[in-house]
Every structure is written in C-alpha cells, then in structure tokens.
Short mmCIF file of C-alpha atoms in Angstrom, two decimals:
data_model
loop_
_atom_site.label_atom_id
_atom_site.label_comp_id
_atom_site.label_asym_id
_atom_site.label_seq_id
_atom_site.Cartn_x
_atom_site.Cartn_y
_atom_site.Cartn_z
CA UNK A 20 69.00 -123.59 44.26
CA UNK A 21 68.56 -127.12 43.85
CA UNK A 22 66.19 -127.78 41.27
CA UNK A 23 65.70 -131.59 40.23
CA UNK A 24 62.92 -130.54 37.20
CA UNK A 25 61.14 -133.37 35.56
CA UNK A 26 61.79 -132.74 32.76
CA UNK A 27 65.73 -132.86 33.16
CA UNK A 28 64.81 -136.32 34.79
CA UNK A 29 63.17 -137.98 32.18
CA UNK A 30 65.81 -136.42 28.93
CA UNK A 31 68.44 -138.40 31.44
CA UNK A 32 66.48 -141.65 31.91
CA UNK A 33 66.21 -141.67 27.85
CA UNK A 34 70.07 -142.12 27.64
CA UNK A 35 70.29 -144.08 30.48
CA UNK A 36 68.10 -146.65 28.29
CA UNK A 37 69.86 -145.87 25.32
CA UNK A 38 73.24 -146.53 26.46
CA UNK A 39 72.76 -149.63 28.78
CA UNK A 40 74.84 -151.95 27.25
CA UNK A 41 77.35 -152.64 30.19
CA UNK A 42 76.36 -154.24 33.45
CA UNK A 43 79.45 -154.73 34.62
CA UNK A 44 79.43 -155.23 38.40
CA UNK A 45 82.89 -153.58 39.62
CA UNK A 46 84.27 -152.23 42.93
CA UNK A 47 87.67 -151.84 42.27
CA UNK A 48 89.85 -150.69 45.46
CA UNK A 49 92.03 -147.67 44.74
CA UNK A 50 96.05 -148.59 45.67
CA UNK A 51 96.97 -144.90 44.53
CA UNK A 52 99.86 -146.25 42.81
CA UNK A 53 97.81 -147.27 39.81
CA UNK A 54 99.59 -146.47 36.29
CA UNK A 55 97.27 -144.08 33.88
CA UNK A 56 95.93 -145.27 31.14
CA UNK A 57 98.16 -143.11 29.37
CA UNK A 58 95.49 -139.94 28.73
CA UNK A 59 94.59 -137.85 31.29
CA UNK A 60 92.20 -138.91 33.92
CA UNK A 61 89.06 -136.98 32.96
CA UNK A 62 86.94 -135.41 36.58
CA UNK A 63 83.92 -133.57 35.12
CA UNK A 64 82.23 -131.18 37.85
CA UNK A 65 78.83 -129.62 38.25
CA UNK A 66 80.22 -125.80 38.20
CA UNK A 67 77.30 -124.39 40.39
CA UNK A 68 77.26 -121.95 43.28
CA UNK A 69 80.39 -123.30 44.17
CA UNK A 70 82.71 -123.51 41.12
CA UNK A 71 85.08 -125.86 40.23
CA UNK A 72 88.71 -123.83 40.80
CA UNK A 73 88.56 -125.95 44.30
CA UNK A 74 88.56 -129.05 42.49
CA UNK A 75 91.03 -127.67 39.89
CA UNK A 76 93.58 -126.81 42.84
CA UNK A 77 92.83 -130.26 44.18
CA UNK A 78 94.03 -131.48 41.14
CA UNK A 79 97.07 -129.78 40.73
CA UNK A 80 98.06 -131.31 44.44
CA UNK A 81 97.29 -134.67 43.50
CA UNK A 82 99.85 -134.39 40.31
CA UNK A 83 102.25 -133.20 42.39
CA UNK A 84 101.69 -136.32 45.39
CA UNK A 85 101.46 -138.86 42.74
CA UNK A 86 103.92 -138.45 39.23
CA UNK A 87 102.76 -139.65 36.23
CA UNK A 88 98.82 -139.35 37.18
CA UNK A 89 97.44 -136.26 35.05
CA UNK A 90 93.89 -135.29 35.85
CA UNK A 91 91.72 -133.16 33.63
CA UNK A 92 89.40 -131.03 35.49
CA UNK A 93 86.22 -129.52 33.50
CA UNK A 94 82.99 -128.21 34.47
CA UNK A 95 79.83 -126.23 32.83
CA UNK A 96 76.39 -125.16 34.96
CA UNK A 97 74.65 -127.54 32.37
CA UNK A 98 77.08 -130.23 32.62
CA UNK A 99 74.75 -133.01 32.70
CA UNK A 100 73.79 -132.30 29.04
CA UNK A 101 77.65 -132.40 28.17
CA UNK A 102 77.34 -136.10 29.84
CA UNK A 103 74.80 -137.45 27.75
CA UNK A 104 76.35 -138.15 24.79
CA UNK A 105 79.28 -139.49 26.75
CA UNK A 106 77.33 -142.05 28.61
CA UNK A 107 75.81 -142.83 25.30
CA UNK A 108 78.93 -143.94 23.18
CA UNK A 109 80.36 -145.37 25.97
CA UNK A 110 82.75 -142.80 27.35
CA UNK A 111 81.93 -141.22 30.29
CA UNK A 112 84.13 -139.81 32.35
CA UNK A 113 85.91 -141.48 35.57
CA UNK A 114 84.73 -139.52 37.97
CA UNK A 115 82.17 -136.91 38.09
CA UNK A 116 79.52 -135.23 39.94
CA UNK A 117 76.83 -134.60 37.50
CA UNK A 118 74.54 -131.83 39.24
CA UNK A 119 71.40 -132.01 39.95
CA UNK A 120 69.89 -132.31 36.21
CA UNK A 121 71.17 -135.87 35.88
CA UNK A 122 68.76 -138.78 37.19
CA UNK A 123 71.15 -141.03 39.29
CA UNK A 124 68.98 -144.24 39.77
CA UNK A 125 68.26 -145.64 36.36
CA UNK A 126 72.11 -145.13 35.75
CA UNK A 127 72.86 -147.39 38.70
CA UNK A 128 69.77 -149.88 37.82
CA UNK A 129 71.43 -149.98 33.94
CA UNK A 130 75.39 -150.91 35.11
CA UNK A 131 76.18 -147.08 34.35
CA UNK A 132 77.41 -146.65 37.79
CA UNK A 133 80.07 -148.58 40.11
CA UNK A 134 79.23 -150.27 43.18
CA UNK A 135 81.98 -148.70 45.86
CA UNK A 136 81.19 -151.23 48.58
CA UNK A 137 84.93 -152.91 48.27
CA UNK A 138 86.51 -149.57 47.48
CA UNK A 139 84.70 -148.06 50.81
CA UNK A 140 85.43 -151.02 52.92
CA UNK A 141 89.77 -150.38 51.98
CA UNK A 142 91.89 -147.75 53.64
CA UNK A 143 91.47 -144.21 53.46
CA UNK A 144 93.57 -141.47 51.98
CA UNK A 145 95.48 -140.98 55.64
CA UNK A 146 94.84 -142.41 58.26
CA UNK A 147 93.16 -145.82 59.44
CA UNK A 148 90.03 -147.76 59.48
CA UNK A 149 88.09 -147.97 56.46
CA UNK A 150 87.41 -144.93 53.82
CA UNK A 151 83.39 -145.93 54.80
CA UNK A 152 84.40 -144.95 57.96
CA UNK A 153 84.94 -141.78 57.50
CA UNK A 154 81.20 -140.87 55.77
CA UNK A 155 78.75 -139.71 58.17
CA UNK A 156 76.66 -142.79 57.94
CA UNK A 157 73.34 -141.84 57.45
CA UNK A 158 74.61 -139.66 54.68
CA UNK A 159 76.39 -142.74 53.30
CA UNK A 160 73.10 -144.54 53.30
CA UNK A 161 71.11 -142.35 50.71
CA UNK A 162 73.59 -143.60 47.94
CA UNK A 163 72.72 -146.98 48.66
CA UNK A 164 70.20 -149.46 46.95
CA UNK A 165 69.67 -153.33 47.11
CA UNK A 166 72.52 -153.42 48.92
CA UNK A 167 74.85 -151.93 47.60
CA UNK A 168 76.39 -148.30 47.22
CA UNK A 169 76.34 -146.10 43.96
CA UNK A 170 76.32 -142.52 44.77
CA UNK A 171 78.80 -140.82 47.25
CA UNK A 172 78.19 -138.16 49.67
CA UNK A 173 80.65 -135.06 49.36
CA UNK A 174 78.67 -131.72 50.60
CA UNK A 175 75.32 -132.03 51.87
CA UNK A 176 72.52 -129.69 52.45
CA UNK A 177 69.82 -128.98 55.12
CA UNK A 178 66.39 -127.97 55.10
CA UNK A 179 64.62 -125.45 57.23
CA UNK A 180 63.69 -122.14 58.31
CA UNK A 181 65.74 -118.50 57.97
CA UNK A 182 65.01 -115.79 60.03
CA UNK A 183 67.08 -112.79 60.72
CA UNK A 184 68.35 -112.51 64.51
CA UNK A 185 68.78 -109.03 64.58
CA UNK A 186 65.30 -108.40 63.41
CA UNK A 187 63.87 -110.41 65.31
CA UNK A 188 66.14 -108.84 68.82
CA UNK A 189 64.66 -105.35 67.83
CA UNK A 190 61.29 -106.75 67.47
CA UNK A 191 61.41 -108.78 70.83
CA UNK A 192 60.41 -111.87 69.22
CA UNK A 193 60.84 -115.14 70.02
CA UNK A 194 62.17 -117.94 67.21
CA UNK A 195 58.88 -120.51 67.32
CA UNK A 196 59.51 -123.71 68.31
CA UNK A 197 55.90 -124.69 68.32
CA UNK A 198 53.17 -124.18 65.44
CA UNK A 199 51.36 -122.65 68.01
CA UNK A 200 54.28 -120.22 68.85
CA UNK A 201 54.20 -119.58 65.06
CA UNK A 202 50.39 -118.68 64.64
CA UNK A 203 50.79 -116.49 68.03
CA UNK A 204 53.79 -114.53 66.71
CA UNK A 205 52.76 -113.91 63.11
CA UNK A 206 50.01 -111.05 63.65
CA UNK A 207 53.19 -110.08 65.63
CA UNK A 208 55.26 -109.67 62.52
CA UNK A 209 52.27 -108.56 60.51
CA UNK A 210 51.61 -105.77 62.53
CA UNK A 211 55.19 -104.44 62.17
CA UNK A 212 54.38 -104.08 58.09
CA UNK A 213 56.24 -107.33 57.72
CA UNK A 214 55.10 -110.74 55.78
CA UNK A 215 55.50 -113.40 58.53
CA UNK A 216 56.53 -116.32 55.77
CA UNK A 217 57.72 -116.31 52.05
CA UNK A 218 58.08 -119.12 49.68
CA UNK A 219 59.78 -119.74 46.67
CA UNK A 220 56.37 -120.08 44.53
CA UNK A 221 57.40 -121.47 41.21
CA UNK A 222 59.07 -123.91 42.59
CA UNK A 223 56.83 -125.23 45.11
CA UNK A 224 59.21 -128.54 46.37
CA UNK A 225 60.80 -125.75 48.55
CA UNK A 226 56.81 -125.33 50.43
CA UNK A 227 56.45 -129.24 50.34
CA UNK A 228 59.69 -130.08 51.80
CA UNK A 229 59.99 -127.24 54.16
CA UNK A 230 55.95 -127.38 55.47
CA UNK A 231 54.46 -130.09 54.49
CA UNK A 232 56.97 -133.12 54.94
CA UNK A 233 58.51 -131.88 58.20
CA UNK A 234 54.61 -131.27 59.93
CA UNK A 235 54.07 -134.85 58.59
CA UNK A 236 56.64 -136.32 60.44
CA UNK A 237 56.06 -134.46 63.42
CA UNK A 238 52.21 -135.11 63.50
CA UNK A 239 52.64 -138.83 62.90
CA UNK A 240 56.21 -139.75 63.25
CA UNK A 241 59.03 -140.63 60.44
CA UNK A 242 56.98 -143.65 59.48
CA UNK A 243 54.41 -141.66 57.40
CA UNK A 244 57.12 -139.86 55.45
CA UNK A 245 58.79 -143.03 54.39
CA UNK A 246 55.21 -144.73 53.91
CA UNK A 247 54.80 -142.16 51.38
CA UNK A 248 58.28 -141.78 49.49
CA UNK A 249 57.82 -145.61 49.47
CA UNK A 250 54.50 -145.31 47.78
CA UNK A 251 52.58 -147.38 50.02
CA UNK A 252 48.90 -147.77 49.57
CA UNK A 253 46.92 -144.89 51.43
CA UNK A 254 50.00 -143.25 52.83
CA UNK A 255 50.05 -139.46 50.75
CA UNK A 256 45.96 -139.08 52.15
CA UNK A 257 47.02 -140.47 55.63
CA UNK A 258 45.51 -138.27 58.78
CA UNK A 259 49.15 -136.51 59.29
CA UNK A 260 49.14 -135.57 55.68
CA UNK A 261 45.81 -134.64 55.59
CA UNK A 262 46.45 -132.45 58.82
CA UNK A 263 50.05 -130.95 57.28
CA UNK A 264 47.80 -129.81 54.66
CA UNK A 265 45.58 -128.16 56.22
CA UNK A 266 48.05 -126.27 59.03
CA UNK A 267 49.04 -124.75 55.42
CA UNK A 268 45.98 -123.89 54.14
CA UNK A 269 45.66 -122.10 57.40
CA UNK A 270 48.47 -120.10 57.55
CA UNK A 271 47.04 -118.67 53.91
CA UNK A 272 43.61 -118.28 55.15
CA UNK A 273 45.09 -116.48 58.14
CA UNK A 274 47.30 -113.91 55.64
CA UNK A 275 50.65 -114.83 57.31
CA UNK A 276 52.52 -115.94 53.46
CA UNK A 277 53.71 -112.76 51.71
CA UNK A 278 51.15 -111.62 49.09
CA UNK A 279 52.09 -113.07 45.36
CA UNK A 280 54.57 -115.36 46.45
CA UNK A 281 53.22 -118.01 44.42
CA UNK A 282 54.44 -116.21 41.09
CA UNK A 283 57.78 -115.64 42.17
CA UNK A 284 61.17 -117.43 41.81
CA UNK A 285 63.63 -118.76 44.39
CA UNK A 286 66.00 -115.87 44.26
CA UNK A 287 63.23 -113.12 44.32
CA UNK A 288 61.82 -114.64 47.92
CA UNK A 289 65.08 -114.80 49.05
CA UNK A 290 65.90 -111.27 48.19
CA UNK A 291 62.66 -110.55 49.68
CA UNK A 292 63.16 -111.58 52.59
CA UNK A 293 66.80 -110.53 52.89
CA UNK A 294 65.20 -106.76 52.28
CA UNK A 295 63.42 -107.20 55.32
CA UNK A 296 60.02 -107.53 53.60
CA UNK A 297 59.65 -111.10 54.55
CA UNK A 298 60.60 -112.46 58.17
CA UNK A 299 60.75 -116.07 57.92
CA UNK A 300 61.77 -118.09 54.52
CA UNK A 301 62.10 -121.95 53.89
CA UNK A 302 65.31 -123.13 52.34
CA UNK A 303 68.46 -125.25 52.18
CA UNK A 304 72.00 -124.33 53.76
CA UNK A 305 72.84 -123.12 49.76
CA UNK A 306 71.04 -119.93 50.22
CA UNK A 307 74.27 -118.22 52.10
CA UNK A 308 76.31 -118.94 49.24
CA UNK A 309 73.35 -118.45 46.53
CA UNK A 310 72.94 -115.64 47.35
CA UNK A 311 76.01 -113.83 48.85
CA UNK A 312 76.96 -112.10 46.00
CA UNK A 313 73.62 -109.70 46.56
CA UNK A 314 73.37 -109.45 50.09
CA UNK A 315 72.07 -106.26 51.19
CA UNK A 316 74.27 -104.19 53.35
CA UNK A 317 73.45 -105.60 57.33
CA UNK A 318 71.97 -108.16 55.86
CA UNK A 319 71.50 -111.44 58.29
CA UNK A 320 70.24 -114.81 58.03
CA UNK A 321 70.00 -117.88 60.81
CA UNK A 322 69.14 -121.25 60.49
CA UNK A 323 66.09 -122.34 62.65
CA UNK A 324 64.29 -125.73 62.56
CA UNK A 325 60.61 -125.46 61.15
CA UNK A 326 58.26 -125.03 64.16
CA UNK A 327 56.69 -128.45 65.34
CA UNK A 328 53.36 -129.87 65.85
CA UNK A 329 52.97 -129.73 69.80
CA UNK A 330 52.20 -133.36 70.72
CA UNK A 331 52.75 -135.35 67.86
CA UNK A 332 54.22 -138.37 67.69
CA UNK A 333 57.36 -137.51 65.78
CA UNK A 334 61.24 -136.41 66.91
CA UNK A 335 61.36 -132.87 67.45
CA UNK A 336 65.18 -133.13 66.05
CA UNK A 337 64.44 -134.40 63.05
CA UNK A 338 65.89 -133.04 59.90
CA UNK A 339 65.91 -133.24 56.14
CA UNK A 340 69.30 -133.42 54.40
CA UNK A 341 70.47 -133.90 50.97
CA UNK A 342 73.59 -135.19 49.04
CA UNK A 343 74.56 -134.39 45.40
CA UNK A 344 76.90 -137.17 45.51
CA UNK A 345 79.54 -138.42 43.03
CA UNK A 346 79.97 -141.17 40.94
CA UNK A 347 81.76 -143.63 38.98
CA UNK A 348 80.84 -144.31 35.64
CA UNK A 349 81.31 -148.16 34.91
CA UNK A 350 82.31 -147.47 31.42
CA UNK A 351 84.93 -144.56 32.40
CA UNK A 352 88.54 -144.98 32.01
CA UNK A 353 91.40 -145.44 35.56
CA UNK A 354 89.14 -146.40 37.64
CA UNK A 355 91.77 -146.79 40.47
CA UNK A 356 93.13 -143.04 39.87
CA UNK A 357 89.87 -142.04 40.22
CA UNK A 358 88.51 -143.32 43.24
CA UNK A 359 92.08 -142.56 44.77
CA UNK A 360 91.54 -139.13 43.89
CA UNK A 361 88.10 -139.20 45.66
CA UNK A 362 89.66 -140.16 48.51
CA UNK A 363 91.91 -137.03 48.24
CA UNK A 364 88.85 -135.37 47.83
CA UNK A 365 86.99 -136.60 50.96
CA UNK A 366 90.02 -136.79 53.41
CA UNK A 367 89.61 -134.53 56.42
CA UNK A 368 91.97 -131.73 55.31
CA UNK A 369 90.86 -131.09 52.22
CA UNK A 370 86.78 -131.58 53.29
CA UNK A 371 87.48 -129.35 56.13
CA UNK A 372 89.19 -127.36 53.42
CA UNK A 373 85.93 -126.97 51.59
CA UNK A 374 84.12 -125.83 54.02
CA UNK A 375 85.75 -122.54 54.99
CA UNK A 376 86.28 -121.98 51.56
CA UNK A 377 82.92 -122.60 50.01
CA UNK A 378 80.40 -122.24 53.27
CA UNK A 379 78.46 -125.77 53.47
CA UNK A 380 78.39 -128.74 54.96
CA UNK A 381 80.45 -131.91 54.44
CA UNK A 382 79.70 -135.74 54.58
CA UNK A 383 82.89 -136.41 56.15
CA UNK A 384 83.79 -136.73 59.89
CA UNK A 385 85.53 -134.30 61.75
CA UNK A 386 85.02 -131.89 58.93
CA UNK A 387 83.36 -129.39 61.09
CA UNK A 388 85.84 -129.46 63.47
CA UNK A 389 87.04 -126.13 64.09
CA UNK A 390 85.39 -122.74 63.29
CA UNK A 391 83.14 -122.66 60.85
CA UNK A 392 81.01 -120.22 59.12
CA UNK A 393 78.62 -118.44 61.26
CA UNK A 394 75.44 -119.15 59.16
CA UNK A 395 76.02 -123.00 59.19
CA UNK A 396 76.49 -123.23 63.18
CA UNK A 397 73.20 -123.62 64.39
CA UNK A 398 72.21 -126.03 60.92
CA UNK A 399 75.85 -128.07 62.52
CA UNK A 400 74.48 -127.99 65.86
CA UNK A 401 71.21 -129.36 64.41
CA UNK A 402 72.60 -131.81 62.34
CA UNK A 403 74.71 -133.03 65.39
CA UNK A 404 71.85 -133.47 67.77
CA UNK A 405 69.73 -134.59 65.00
CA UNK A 406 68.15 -138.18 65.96
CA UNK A 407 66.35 -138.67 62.56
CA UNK A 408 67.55 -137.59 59.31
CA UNK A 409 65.13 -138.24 56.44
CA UNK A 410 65.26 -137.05 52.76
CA UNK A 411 62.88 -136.01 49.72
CA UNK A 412 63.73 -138.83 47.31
CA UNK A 413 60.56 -139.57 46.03
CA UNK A 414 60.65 -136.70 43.15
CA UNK A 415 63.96 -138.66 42.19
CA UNK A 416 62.33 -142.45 42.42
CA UNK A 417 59.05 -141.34 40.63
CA UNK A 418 59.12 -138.42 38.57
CA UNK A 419 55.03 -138.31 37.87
CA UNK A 420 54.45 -138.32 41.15
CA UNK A 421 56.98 -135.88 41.93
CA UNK A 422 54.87 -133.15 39.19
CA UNK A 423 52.05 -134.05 40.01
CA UNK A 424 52.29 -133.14 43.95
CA UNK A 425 54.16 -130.07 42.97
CA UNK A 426 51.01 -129.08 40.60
CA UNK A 427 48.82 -130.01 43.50
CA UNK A 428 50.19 -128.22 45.87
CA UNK A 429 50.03 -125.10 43.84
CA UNK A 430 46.41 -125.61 43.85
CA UNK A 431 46.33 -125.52 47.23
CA UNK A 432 47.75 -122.47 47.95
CA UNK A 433 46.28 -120.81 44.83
CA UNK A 434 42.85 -121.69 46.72
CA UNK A 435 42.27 -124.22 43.43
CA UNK A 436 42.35 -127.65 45.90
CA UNK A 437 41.38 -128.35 49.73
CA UNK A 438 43.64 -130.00 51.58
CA UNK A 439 41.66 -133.08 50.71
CA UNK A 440 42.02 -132.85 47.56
CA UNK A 441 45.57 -131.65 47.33
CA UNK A 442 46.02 -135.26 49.27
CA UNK A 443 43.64 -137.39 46.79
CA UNK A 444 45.81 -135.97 43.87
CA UNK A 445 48.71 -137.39 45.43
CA UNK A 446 47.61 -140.48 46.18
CA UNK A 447 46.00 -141.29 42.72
CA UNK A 448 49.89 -140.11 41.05
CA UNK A 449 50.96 -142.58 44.06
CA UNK A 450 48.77 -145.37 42.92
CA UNK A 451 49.93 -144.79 38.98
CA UNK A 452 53.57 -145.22 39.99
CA UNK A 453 52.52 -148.46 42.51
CA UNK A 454 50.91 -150.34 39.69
CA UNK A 455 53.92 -148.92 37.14
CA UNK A 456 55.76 -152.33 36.50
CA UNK A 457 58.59 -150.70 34.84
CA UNK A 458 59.32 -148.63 37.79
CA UNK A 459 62.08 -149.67 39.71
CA UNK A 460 60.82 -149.48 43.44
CA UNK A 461 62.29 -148.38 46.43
CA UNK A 462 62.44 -148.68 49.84
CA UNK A 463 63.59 -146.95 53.05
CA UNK A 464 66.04 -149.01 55.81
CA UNK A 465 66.35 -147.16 58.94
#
C-alpha cells in the first residue's frame, strides 16, 4: 500500500521547521575510495513489503569490494518516526529512504537534503557515461525542483487496472480499452454474480488516481492534470474534471462498484477481488507483492491500463508512476561512501537483481532486461510504450488540498456531493493553497 496520510505529512513538516538550521548547498561526487569517518556509515531503510535483508546483503558486498568502509544497515515499518529526532539534533543518517510517512519537499526547501546534480553528472558504479545516465529520465525528473535534484528514483510503481485473465477467458470477455467497452461489458460481469469494479474505500486516493486523474487526462489531455497539481486558477472544476466526475458517478448509479466498498480497506478489496467476488480493481504494481503472502490457490492478476475516454484529446499510453526515492541528508556523516554505495545500489546488476528478487519495477536502464516476473510484463510493456508519464504529487505539495479532495470524493460516491460539487470543493481547497504565501509552489516541466 502506499499511503502518504496527512497527518504523517504535516508531524514531518514540524521537524523539518524545527531542525532547519543548515542550508548547506552540497553535491559532493562519490570517488569510492573515500576514507570513513571512522564509525560506521549509517543506511536507514523503509522495511515495507519488501524488507531490508536485500539491502543488508548489499551491504555485506560493498565491505567486501571496498576495505575499511563499514555500513550499518537498519530498518523499521515506521522508520520515518525513528528519523525525526535525528533530523532534529542534527544527525541524520547518510543515506536513507524514509518511506512514504516522511514529507520530502520541505526537507529539500530547508537544506535537509543534498542536491545530487554533480554527483549524477560523474561516472557510474561500472561502466561509462554519467550515473544520470543510467535513470530512466522521466523518473529522474520527479526528484527534481528549481533546478536541481533532491530525491532519487530506485523502484517505481504504476497505476492501473487488475483483472484476472483466466476469468475473464472462461467468461469470453474482452479487457476494455474504451469506457464504452467498460459500460457494455459490466452488466456482462454482473450477470455472472460478479461486482464489475472494487475500490479500496477508506482510502479513496486509490479511486482518484486510478478514475478520476487518468479520465482527466484522456478527456482533455495531460495539460489539465498538471493545471491542477499546479493549482492553477479554475483547473480542479475544468470541463474534463467535471466530466471524470461524472463518468464515476455513473458507474455507481449504474451498480457496476461492489456494494460497501466505500467502508473497506486496501487489503480487503484486494482480497476481494482476488476471491473472485470482484472482477476489475484499481491499484499500483505493489499489490503482487502486498499481497502474495495470501493469495488464494489459482489465484491470478494482470495489469491492464484504465479504459479511455473514446475521442478525447489525451495519449491513450499515458501512465501514472511513482518513486519512493532516496536521499541524502545534508547534515549526515561520509557523504562520499554513501552516494558510492548508491551507486552500488542502482548499477544494473544489482537493480536487475532487485527485481527478480522482490517483483517491481526499477528506475534504472536495462533493468528489465531479461525475464521478469509475469505480473509486471504487461505494466513493462506499458511503461515502455508509454509516451506520457505523469504523477499524483499534489497530495505531497499541498497537504489540505490533498484531504480535502479525498473527503470530497467520498461524498461523491457516498451520494453526499454531485460531481459539481465534488469539483467546487476542490477548487475552493485549490484556491486556499494558491493564496497560501507560505506554501512553497510548484510546477510541472515536461
């Protein structure tokens, strides 16, 4: 699951402020050779879905290449509440990726974080060209602000539709390209005693970014979505938005979400839908590996693209992908150790490493080379041919808003708001954040 909650966001922007007493502007290139500063090199790692023994072996390898360097390798599910008091006194660790609970851009607007732009313009671990290089680069971009780069890709997830392919075979039904295909075929699956679509109600960013956002953009093109993550004036009440809305509303109206979804958690949909009760679900390429561990017997999931809005204006390839990146605290300790180990980390063997081993997606060239897992093959193939990649950044950038359209959009499927007025409650959080001074604002290069 990958749960940003606003309240997480806000406890970290408190010690951002209260521990933003070094600005220093850094990018120091790794040589590898660098001497320790005498205590071991401290790597502190979100240990989610996918642990941290990969990082731990990494570790271990890296001693062994480079004498005299001694990592430390430690990780909690929480562990952005064990970094809070570190980035308060001033001793954070020297690398780290600090999970999804810890709010990245007033860090990097308070000197907490380390430019990499030098580091990322000098070698790689192997090989030659730049380390940049060897970053997808639109993956790359989503760590960068005002010109410069703070948070670095490693995995990366991607947004869309599951079905099951061998229910769907039996059933004779054909994947929807088109939200027409998708209103034709769900009294389909309804018929067969099976919810067309279920959603991972309490946590209704999963509805927003897998409906709403992705009919946005293909109603009115790209433009609207960044027009609205950028806060522009009007944008969140725009006709595509307006439109998205309603194509929602409609699917409710129409019966085709699975009854009570709104009260139920990410891992009871998914279970739900991996029972068979549930054809369709929206979710990231984490739900293999969330939920592996349960998987019913014959169990199947495939990635599919949500359906688009025949003759809109926006690329039918278009995806939504997103980074939990790493990051270099400015105050941490051997800072040349560290980003020489995150080169380790991100060189082709060991990124192609961690996907066999942990089932996602890396932000590193030539890292699905090969043969990889058969649930991320069609989300690689997608990614591949993708010719716009856009990402939900907004919750991130402007927390408020980010509630507030989550509370809205509740509403709106709880029958509470009309589309209209699911869109006028965005806007108005919109227009609280635009005239917000103290907000640092953002916007979106393509």
């Amino acid at each position: 699951m990958r749960n940003w909650t606003a309240a997480a966001l806000a406890a970290v922007g408190v010690l951002v402020l209260a521990g933003c007493g070094s600005k220093t502007d850094s990018s120091t290139s790794a040589s590898g050779g660098s001497k320790p500063s005498g205590d071991p090199v401290e790597v502190v790692i979100f240990q989610g879905g996918y642990g941290i023994d990969f990082f731990e072996q990494a570790a271990k390898e890296y001693e062994e290449k480079h004498p005299g360097v001694k990592l430390h390798v430690t990780g909690n599910p929480r562990v952005w509440e064990q970094l809070r008091p570190q980035f308060v006194a001033g001793k954070p660790p020297a690398l780290t990726w600090p999970g999804w609970g810890f709010d990245y851009w007033p860090a990097a607007y308070e000197g907490q974080i380390m430019p990499m732009d030098d580091a990322l313009k000098g070698k790689p671990y192997e090989g030659t060209g730049t380390w940049g290089d060897t970053f997808e680069p639109a993956l790359l971009k989503q760590g960068q602000h005002d010109g410069k780069t703070f948070l670095l890709p490693y995995h990366f997830n991607m947004n869309g539709w599951w079905f099951n392919p061998d229910v769907f075979s039996k059933n004779g039904w054909a994947v929807p390209k088109t939200y027409q295909e998708l209103l034709d075929l769900c009294p389909k699956i309804k018929a067969a005693g099976i919810a067309p679509i279920t959603y991972q109600g309490k946590y209704p960013y999963y509805m927003i970014e897998g409906f709403l956002f992705p009919w946005a953009v293909s109603i009115g093109g790209i433009q609207v979505l960044d027009d609205a993550q950028m806060i522009k004036p009007g944008a969140w009440k725009s006709p595509a938005f307006l439109q998205a809305a309603t194509m929602i509303k409609d699917l409710k109206d129409r019966g085709f979400f699975e009854e009570g979804a709104n009260a139920i958690n990410h891992t009871e949909a998914q279970m739900d839908f991996l029972n068979g009760k549930a054809a369709m679900i929206p979710c990231g390429t984490w739900l293999w590996t969330e939920m592996k561990k349960v998987m019913p017997p014959g169990a199947k999931m495939q990635f599919m693209l949500p359906p688009v809005v025949a003759g809109g204006k926006g690329d039918a390839s278009a995806i939504e992908v997103g980074v939990e990146p790493f990051i270099i605290p400015t105050e941490g300790k051997d800072h040349e150790i560290a980003i020489d180990f995150y080169k380790y980390l991100t060189s082709v063997p060991k990124a192609k490493q961690f996907v066999q081993e942990k089932g996602t997606l890396m932000a590193i060239k030539g890292s699905g080379e090969g043969e990889l897992p058969e649930h991320l093959k069609p989300a690689a193939e997608a990614f591949k041919n993708s010719k716009t990649v856009w990402y939900a950044e907004y919750r991130h950038w402007y927390p408020k808003l980010g509630t507030e359209s989550e509370n809205a959009f509740t509403a709106l499927l709880n029958g509470e708001n009309s589309p209209q007025q699911f869109c006028d409650r965005c806007e108005a959080a919109a227009e609280i954040a635009r005239n917000d001074k103290k907000l640092q604002k953002h916007e979106i290069v393509r």
